[in-house]
Amino acid sequence: MARGDHSARGVRALGVLLVTSAILLAGCTGPTAADPPPVTETPEARPIGTSSVPAAVAFAPLRGTRADWAAMQHPALAAKIDDHEEARPQIALNRTDLVFEELVEGGLTRYVAVWHSDIPAEIGPVRSIRPMDPDIVSPLGGIVAYSGGQDQFVAMMQAAPVVNLVFDYDDTGLFTRADDRPGPHDVILDSTEAVGRYAELPPPQVHFAYGGADPLADPAFAAAPTSSISQVFSEERYPSWTWDAASSAWLRSQEGQPDMEASGERVHAVNVVTLRVAIDWRYGEVPKTTLIGDGEAWASVGGRTAHGTWSKDAATSPIVLTADDGGPLPLAPGNTWIELVPVGGSVTFAP
């Protein structure tokens, strides 16, 4: 039976169950001739300024989680986050909706981290832009924050359809340097103020397809049980993830050590998406991840991993994940890390 048949059957069954329950409840509670007349109660006083209209329920576009519609009506904030050893622990990585890890010069990696459903007070350390970042950020719209970069890369980002907040040019106090961190790994952004200044910008579009808590359980995905994921970007950077059933999350390590954020929590993700990507060396020592195109992909969710492909047809288009059967490759509601692993690196999944 096709997956759509299963879904339709589940929806129909749920509808029958709800209708049946309503009829049974009505039969149990309806008045009879022996019942006393109903008592009319005076409504409780309602504080001025409150409404009896329930809040509109929606879904966070970059997490797939249930959310209040009004609370989602603000832009996404993307920021270039440092991953040098002296930049660790980073601030508020576990409050992101999305994190993209990319190769930069010297075999190191940096992040494009994106916050929308949960905006922390501050984020960082913020570092400089790279040539693939406009392709990552453009589909999100909203705001991008970074410390600077080569003039050509800054020009590329300023041409993207996003508001640029640049430490090198800021004279409004959005950025500060942390006294307890070594430079240049010390630039911190006041993220609530940044989003507040541009609150009129629209929220981001939906980035991925989301299913239930265990979206890869359908045999059609041929998802393999996975206890750990190992990704090699270079000799200097080889992150890994371990499935923790108790917390229903992937726990992150870097170079064999637990990866911690500034809150003291282990960095974790509900979804880990691994994409194999080509590297364009036209900028000399600065590698550019090639994101306009397609390639091999894996989605690791709920202790399983399903294989598929990724594609992106324009800078302003989101990445599309497709399962091997041709349908969407779904994620579970929650935060997602997207690992942009070079084809010269490696990816392994342990059962």
Short mmCIF file of C-alpha atoms in Angstrom, two decimals:
data_model
loop_
_atom_site.label_atom_id
_atom_site.label_comp_id
_atom_site.label_asym_id
_atom_site.label_seq_id
_atom_site.Cartn_x
_atom_site.Cartn_y
_atom_site.Cartn_z
CA MET A 1 0.00 0.00 0.00
CA ALA A 2 1.30 3.48 -0.83
CA ARG A 3 2.22 5.87 1.94
CA GLY A 4 -0.57 8.22 0.89
CA ASP A 5 -3.08 5.35 1.43
CA HIS A 6 -1.78 4.88 4.97
CA SER A 7 -2.13 8.62 5.68
CA ALA A 8 -5.65 8.81 4.24
CA ARG A 9 -6.67 5.75 6.21
CA GLY A 10 -5.26 7.29 9.41
CA VAL A 11 -7.08 10.58 8.85
CA ARG A 12 -10.37 8.82 8.09
CA ALA A 13 -9.98 6.62 11.16
CA LEU A 14 -9.26 9.62 13.35
CA GLY A 15 -12.31 11.44 11.97
CA VAL A 16 -14.55 8.44 12.66
CA LEU A 17 -13.13 8.16 16.16
CA LEU A 18 -13.75 11.85 16.91
CA VAL A 19 -17.30 11.78 15.55
CA THR A 20 -18.11 8.57 17.42
CA SER A 21 -16.72 10.04 20.64
CA ALA A 22 -18.81 13.17 20.21
CA ILE A 23 -21.97 11.11 19.70
CA LEU A 24 -21.26 8.99 22.75
CA LEU A 25 -20.59 12.05 24.88
CA ALA A 26 -23.78 13.69 23.68
CA GLY A 27 -25.72 10.54 24.52
CA CYS A 28 -24.25 10.41 28.01
CA THR A 29 -24.76 14.06 28.90
CA GLY A 30 -28.00 15.06 27.15
CA PRO A 31 -30.93 16.20 29.39
CA THR A 32 -33.83 13.86 30.30
CA ALA A 33 -37.25 14.47 31.79
CA ALA A 34 -35.87 13.60 35.23
CA ASP A 35 -33.05 16.09 35.04
CA PRO A 36 -33.33 19.36 37.00
CA PRO A 37 -33.44 22.56 34.92
CA PRO A 38 -29.99 23.85 33.94
CA VAL A 39 -28.42 26.46 36.18
CA THR A 40 -27.30 29.62 34.40
CA GLU A 41 -24.02 30.88 35.83
CA THR A 42 -22.81 34.44 35.62
CA PRO A 43 -19.64 34.60 33.50
CA GLU A 44 -16.49 35.39 35.42
CA ALA A 45 -15.15 38.89 35.01
CA ARG A 46 -12.47 39.05 32.32
CA PRO A 47 -9.53 41.44 32.75
CA ILE A 48 -9.63 44.42 30.42
CA GLY A 49 -7.47 43.95 27.34
CA THR A 50 -7.77 40.17 27.10
CA SER A 51 -9.68 38.31 24.45
CA SER A 52 -11.78 35.17 24.49
CA VAL A 53 -10.67 34.40 20.94
CA PRO A 54 -8.18 31.51 20.99
CA ALA A 55 -4.72 32.15 19.57
CA ALA A 56 -4.25 31.04 15.98
CA VAL A 57 -2.12 27.91 15.90
CA ALA A 58 0.46 27.54 13.17
CA PHE A 59 3.76 25.78 12.61
CA ALA A 60 7.24 27.23 12.94
CA PRO A 61 8.42 27.33 9.30
CA LEU A 62 12.02 26.32 10.06
CA ARG A 63 11.23 23.74 12.77
CA GLY A 64 7.88 22.23 11.88
CA THR A 65 6.77 22.52 15.51
CA ARG A 66 3.41 23.89 16.64
CA ALA A 67 3.55 27.59 17.43
CA ASP A 68 1.39 30.61 17.99
CA TRP A 69 0.84 32.27 14.61
CA ALA A 70 1.42 35.80 15.89
CA ALA A 71 4.69 34.79 17.56
CA MET A 72 6.08 33.67 14.19
CA GLN A 73 5.44 37.00 12.42
CA HIS A 74 9.00 38.30 12.42
CA PRO A 75 12.09 37.67 10.27
CA ALA A 76 14.66 34.93 10.61
CA LEU A 77 18.09 35.91 11.90
CA ALA A 78 21.05 34.15 10.29
CA ALA A 79 24.56 34.72 11.59
CA LYS A 80 28.04 33.55 10.66
CA ILE A 81 29.23 31.73 13.78
CA ASP A 82 32.87 30.93 14.51
CA ASP A 83 34.00 27.33 15.12
CA HIS A 84 37.65 27.92 15.90
CA GLU A 85 38.79 26.17 19.09
CA GLU A 86 39.13 29.56 20.78
CA ALA A 87 35.57 30.46 19.80
CA ARG A 88 34.09 27.54 21.73
CA PRO A 89 31.72 27.28 23.50
CA GLN A 90 29.36 29.15 21.19
CA ILE A 91 26.27 30.95 22.43
CA ALA A 92 22.72 29.61 21.96
CA LEU A 93 23.36 26.95 19.30
CA ASN A 94 20.68 24.76 20.88
CA ARG A 95 18.10 27.51 20.35
CA THR A 96 18.62 27.58 16.59
CA ASP A 97 16.12 26.34 14.04
CA LEU A 98 18.81 25.47 11.47
CA VAL A 99 22.61 25.26 11.46
CA PHE A 100 24.66 24.80 8.28
CA GLU A 101 28.25 23.61 8.77
CA GLU A 102 30.60 24.49 5.91
CA LEU A 103 34.26 24.06 5.02
CA VAL A 104 36.42 27.19 5.12
CA GLU A 105 40.12 27.77 4.55
CA GLY A 106 42.73 25.77 6.44
CA GLY A 107 40.43 22.76 6.69
CA LEU A 108 38.37 24.45 9.42
CA THR A 109 34.60 24.83 9.46
CA ARG A 110 32.20 27.62 10.32
CA TYR A 111 28.46 27.77 10.80
CA VAL A 112 25.61 29.68 9.29
CA ALA A 113 23.22 29.47 12.25
CA VAL A 114 19.59 30.51 11.91
CA TRP A 115 17.20 31.57 14.66
CA HIS A 116 13.50 32.20 14.12
CA SER A 117 11.15 30.34 16.46
CA ASP A 118 13.28 31.18 19.51
CA ILE A 119 15.32 34.39 19.52
CA PRO A 120 17.94 34.47 22.33
CA ALA A 121 19.23 37.65 23.96
CA GLU A 122 22.64 37.32 22.32
CA ILE A 123 24.50 35.06 19.89
CA GLY A 124 28.11 34.53 18.87
CA PRO A 125 30.99 34.60 18.37
CA VAL A 126 30.19 36.23 15.02
CA ARG A 127 32.79 35.95 12.25
CA SER A 128 33.27 36.88 8.60
CA ILE A 129 31.31 35.91 5.51
CA ARG A 130 32.29 33.37 2.83
CA PRO A 131 31.28 33.04 -0.85
CA MET A 132 28.67 30.27 -0.38
CA ASP A 133 26.80 32.12 2.36
CA PRO A 134 24.50 34.13 0.05
CA ASP A 135 23.24 30.84 -1.41
CA ILE A 136 22.48 29.57 2.10
CA VAL A 137 20.85 32.73 3.43
CA SER A 138 18.90 34.04 0.41
CA PRO A 139 15.97 31.57 0.69
CA LEU A 140 15.46 32.62 4.32
CA GLY A 141 15.08 36.34 3.72
CA GLY A 142 15.19 38.39 6.90
CA ILE A 143 18.52 39.34 8.46
CA VAL A 144 22.11 38.13 8.22
CA ALA A 145 24.81 39.17 10.70
CA TYR A 146 28.57 38.83 10.23
CA SER A 147 31.77 40.59 11.18
CA GLY A 148 33.03 41.48 7.69
CA GLY A 149 35.03 39.59 5.08
CA GLN A 150 36.76 40.06 1.76
CA ASP A 151 35.24 42.95 -0.18
CA GLN A 152 34.06 40.66 -2.97
CA PHE A 153 32.27 38.35 -0.53
CA VAL A 154 30.68 41.25 1.34
CA ALA A 155 29.44 42.66 -1.99
CA MET A 156 27.92 39.27 -2.84
CA MET A 157 26.05 39.15 0.45
CA GLN A 158 24.89 42.75 0.19
CA ALA A 159 23.40 41.90 -3.20
CA ALA A 160 21.33 39.11 -1.62
CA PRO A 161 17.67 39.79 -0.63
CA VAL A 162 18.44 40.13 3.08
CA VAL A 163 19.25 42.90 5.55
CA ASN A 164 23.01 42.91 6.24
CA LEU A 165 24.24 43.67 9.77
CA VAL A 166 28.02 44.00 9.65
CA PHE A 167 30.22 44.46 12.71
CA ASP A 168 32.84 46.38 10.72
CA TYR A 169 30.27 49.01 9.75
CA ASP A 170 28.08 49.09 12.86
CA ASP A 171 27.95 52.25 14.96
CA THR A 172 24.62 51.55 16.66
CA GLY A 173 25.72 49.21 19.42
CA LEU A 174 24.28 46.01 18.00
CA PHE A 175 27.67 44.30 18.29
CA THR A 176 30.00 44.21 21.29
CA ARG A 177 33.25 42.45 22.17
CA ALA A 178 33.13 39.99 25.07
CA ASP A 179 35.79 40.66 27.71
CA ASP A 180 36.08 36.96 28.59
CA ARG A 181 36.86 35.78 25.03
CA PRO A 182 40.06 36.22 23.00
CA GLY A 183 39.92 38.32 19.84
CA PRO A 184 38.89 37.94 17.10
CA HIS A 185 36.63 35.24 18.55
CA ASP A 186 34.80 37.71 20.79
CA VAL A 187 32.18 39.51 18.67
CA ILE A 188 28.69 39.15 20.16
CA LEU A 189 25.39 40.29 18.64
CA ASP A 190 22.41 41.66 20.58
CA SER A 191 20.00 39.41 18.70
CA THR A 192 16.72 40.53 20.27
CA GLU A 193 17.51 44.13 19.38
CA ALA A 194 18.54 43.13 15.86
CA VAL A 195 15.25 41.33 15.19
CA GLY A 196 13.26 44.07 16.91
CA ARG A 197 14.66 46.73 14.60
CA TYR A 198 13.41 44.84 11.55
CA ALA A 199 10.27 43.27 12.99
CA GLU A 200 8.24 44.35 9.95
CA LEU A 201 10.12 41.94 7.68
CA PRO A 202 8.17 38.76 6.82
CA PRO A 203 8.88 35.36 8.35
CA PRO A 204 10.85 32.80 6.32
CA GLN A 205 9.30 30.28 3.99
CA VAL A 206 9.13 26.62 4.97
CA HIS A 207 12.52 25.05 4.32
CA PHE A 208 11.97 21.29 4.64
CA ALA A 209 9.13 18.75 4.71
CA TYR A 210 8.17 17.64 8.22
CA GLY A 211 6.38 14.48 9.30
CA GLY A 212 5.62 13.02 12.71
CA ALA A 213 8.01 12.22 15.55
CA ASP A 214 9.25 9.11 13.68
CA PRO A 215 8.84 10.11 10.03
CA LEU A 216 11.20 7.47 8.61
CA ALA A 217 9.36 4.47 10.12
CA ASP A 218 7.56 3.80 6.83
CA PRO A 219 9.32 0.83 5.14
CA ALA A 220 9.23 2.76 1.87
CA PHE A 221 12.15 4.88 3.10
CA ALA A 222 14.34 1.81 3.79
CA ALA A 223 15.79 3.71 6.76
CA ALA A 224 18.60 1.88 8.53
CA PRO A 225 19.00 1.86 12.33
CA THR A 226 21.77 4.30 13.21
CA SER A 227 23.60 4.69 16.51
CA SER A 228 26.21 7.19 15.34
CA ILE A 229 27.17 9.40 12.40
CA SER A 230 30.75 10.32 11.51
CA GLN A 231 31.53 13.13 9.07
CA VAL A 232 34.99 14.10 7.88
CA PHE A 233 35.40 17.59 6.42
CA SER A 234 39.20 17.53 6.64
CA GLU A 235 42.01 16.32 8.86
CA GLU A 236 41.22 19.23 11.19
CA ARG A 237 37.43 18.87 11.37
CA TYR A 238 35.58 15.61 11.87
CA PRO A 239 32.33 16.06 13.80
CA SER A 240 30.17 13.14 14.89
CA TRP A 241 26.70 12.52 16.29
CA THR A 242 25.44 9.84 18.68
CA TRP A 243 21.78 8.90 18.98
CA ASP A 244 20.43 9.33 22.52
CA ALA A 245 17.09 7.57 22.83
CA ALA A 246 16.45 9.02 26.29
CA SER A 247 16.34 12.57 24.94
CA SER A 248 15.22 11.63 21.40
CA ALA A 249 18.09 13.68 20.01
CA TRP A 250 21.47 13.41 18.32
CA LEU A 251 24.35 14.49 20.59
CA ARG A 252 27.25 16.23 18.88
CA SER A 253 31.01 15.74 19.29
CA GLN A 254 33.92 17.54 17.62
CA GLU A 255 37.21 15.81 16.99
CA GLY A 256 36.22 13.09 19.44
CA GLN A 257 35.20 15.39 22.30
CA PRO A 258 31.67 16.29 23.45
CA ASP A 259 30.58 19.56 21.85
CA MET A 260 29.23 21.93 24.49
CA GLU A 261 27.57 25.32 24.16
CA ALA A 262 27.95 28.28 26.52
CA SER A 263 24.86 27.29 28.54
CA GLY A 264 26.69 24.14 29.62
CA GLU A 265 24.43 21.91 27.52
CA ARG A 266 25.66 19.36 25.02
CA VAL A 267 24.97 20.55 21.48
CA HIS A 268 22.11 18.45 20.12
CA ALA A 269 19.72 18.18 17.18
CA VAL A 270 16.46 16.43 16.39
CA ASN A 271 17.49 16.06 12.74
CA VAL A 272 20.93 15.67 11.17
CA VAL A 273 20.94 16.14 7.39
CA THR A 274 24.16 15.21 5.59
CA LEU A 275 24.75 16.52 2.07
CA ARG A 276 27.69 15.61 -0.14
CA VAL A 277 28.82 18.78 -1.90
CA ALA A 278 31.41 19.79 -4.47
CA ILE A 279 34.01 22.45 -3.65
CA ASP A 280 34.75 25.34 -6.03
CA TRP A 281 38.34 26.65 -5.62
CA ARG A 282 38.02 29.72 -7.84
CA TYR A 283 38.78 31.98 -4.87
CA GLY A 284 42.19 30.53 -4.14
CA GLU A 285 42.59 29.31 -0.57
CA VAL A 286 38.95 30.09 0.25
CA PRO A 287 36.73 27.11 -0.68
CA LYS A 288 33.22 27.73 -1.94
CA THR A 289 30.66 25.02 -1.25
CA THR A 290 28.65 24.46 -4.43
CA LEU A 291 24.97 24.60 -3.53
CA ILE A 292 23.29 25.30 -6.86
CA GLY A 293 22.91 21.80 -8.20
CA ASP A 294 22.23 18.42 -6.63
CA GLY A 295 23.90 15.51 -4.90
CA GLU A 296 23.65 12.66 -2.44
CA ALA A 297 21.83 13.19 0.87
CA TRP A 298 20.96 11.38 4.09
CA ALA A 299 18.39 12.32 6.72
CA SER A 300 19.07 10.96 10.20
CA VAL A 301 15.98 11.12 12.40
CA GLY A 302 14.84 9.15 15.42
CA GLY A 303 17.79 6.77 15.41
CA ARG A 304 17.33 5.93 11.72
CA THR A 305 18.95 7.13 8.50
CA ALA A 306 17.33 7.27 5.08
CA HIS A 307 19.19 7.86 1.83
CA GLY A 308 18.09 10.27 -0.88
CA THR A 309 19.20 13.26 -2.91
CA TRP A 310 19.30 17.01 -2.46
CA SER A 311 18.72 19.72 -5.04
CA LYS A 312 18.69 23.50 -5.19
CA ASP A 313 17.93 25.24 -8.46
CA ALA A 314 18.64 28.89 -7.60
CA ALA A 315 20.21 31.04 -4.91
CA THR A 316 16.79 32.04 -3.59
CA SER A 317 15.40 28.47 -3.62
CA PRO A 318 15.49 26.26 -0.52
CA ILE A 319 17.25 22.91 -0.51
CA VAL A 320 14.86 20.11 -1.48
CA LEU A 321 15.33 16.63 -0.01
CA THR A 322 13.99 13.74 -2.07
CA ALA A 323 13.76 10.13 -0.91
CA ASP A 324 14.96 7.28 -3.08
CA ASP A 325 11.34 6.43 -3.95
CA GLY A 326 10.88 9.90 -5.46
CA GLY A 327 8.77 11.41 -2.68
CA PRO A 328 9.78 14.01 -0.09
CA LEU A 329 12.35 12.97 2.50
CA PRO A 330 10.71 14.17 5.74
CA LEU A 331 12.21 15.39 9.00
CA ALA A 332 10.79 15.33 12.52
CA PRO A 333 9.57 18.58 14.11
CA GLY A 334 12.55 20.20 15.82
CA ASN A 335 15.94 21.76 15.14
CA THR A 336 18.10 20.60 12.25
CA TRP A 337 21.83 20.60 11.51
CA ILE A 338 22.79 20.47 7.84
CA GLU A 339 26.30 19.10 7.37
CA LEU A 340 27.77 20.22 4.02
CA VAL A 341 30.41 17.51 3.73
CA PRO A 342 32.83 17.86 0.77
CA VAL A 343 32.96 15.00 -1.71
CA GLY A 344 36.64 14.75 -0.79
CA GLY A 345 35.66 13.96 2.80
CA SER A 346 33.66 11.01 4.07
CA VAL A 347 30.44 10.04 5.82
CA THR A 348 29.76 6.83 7.75
CA PHE A 349 26.69 5.61 9.65
CA ALA A 350 27.09 2.97 12.36
CA PRO A 351 24.11 0.64 13.08
#
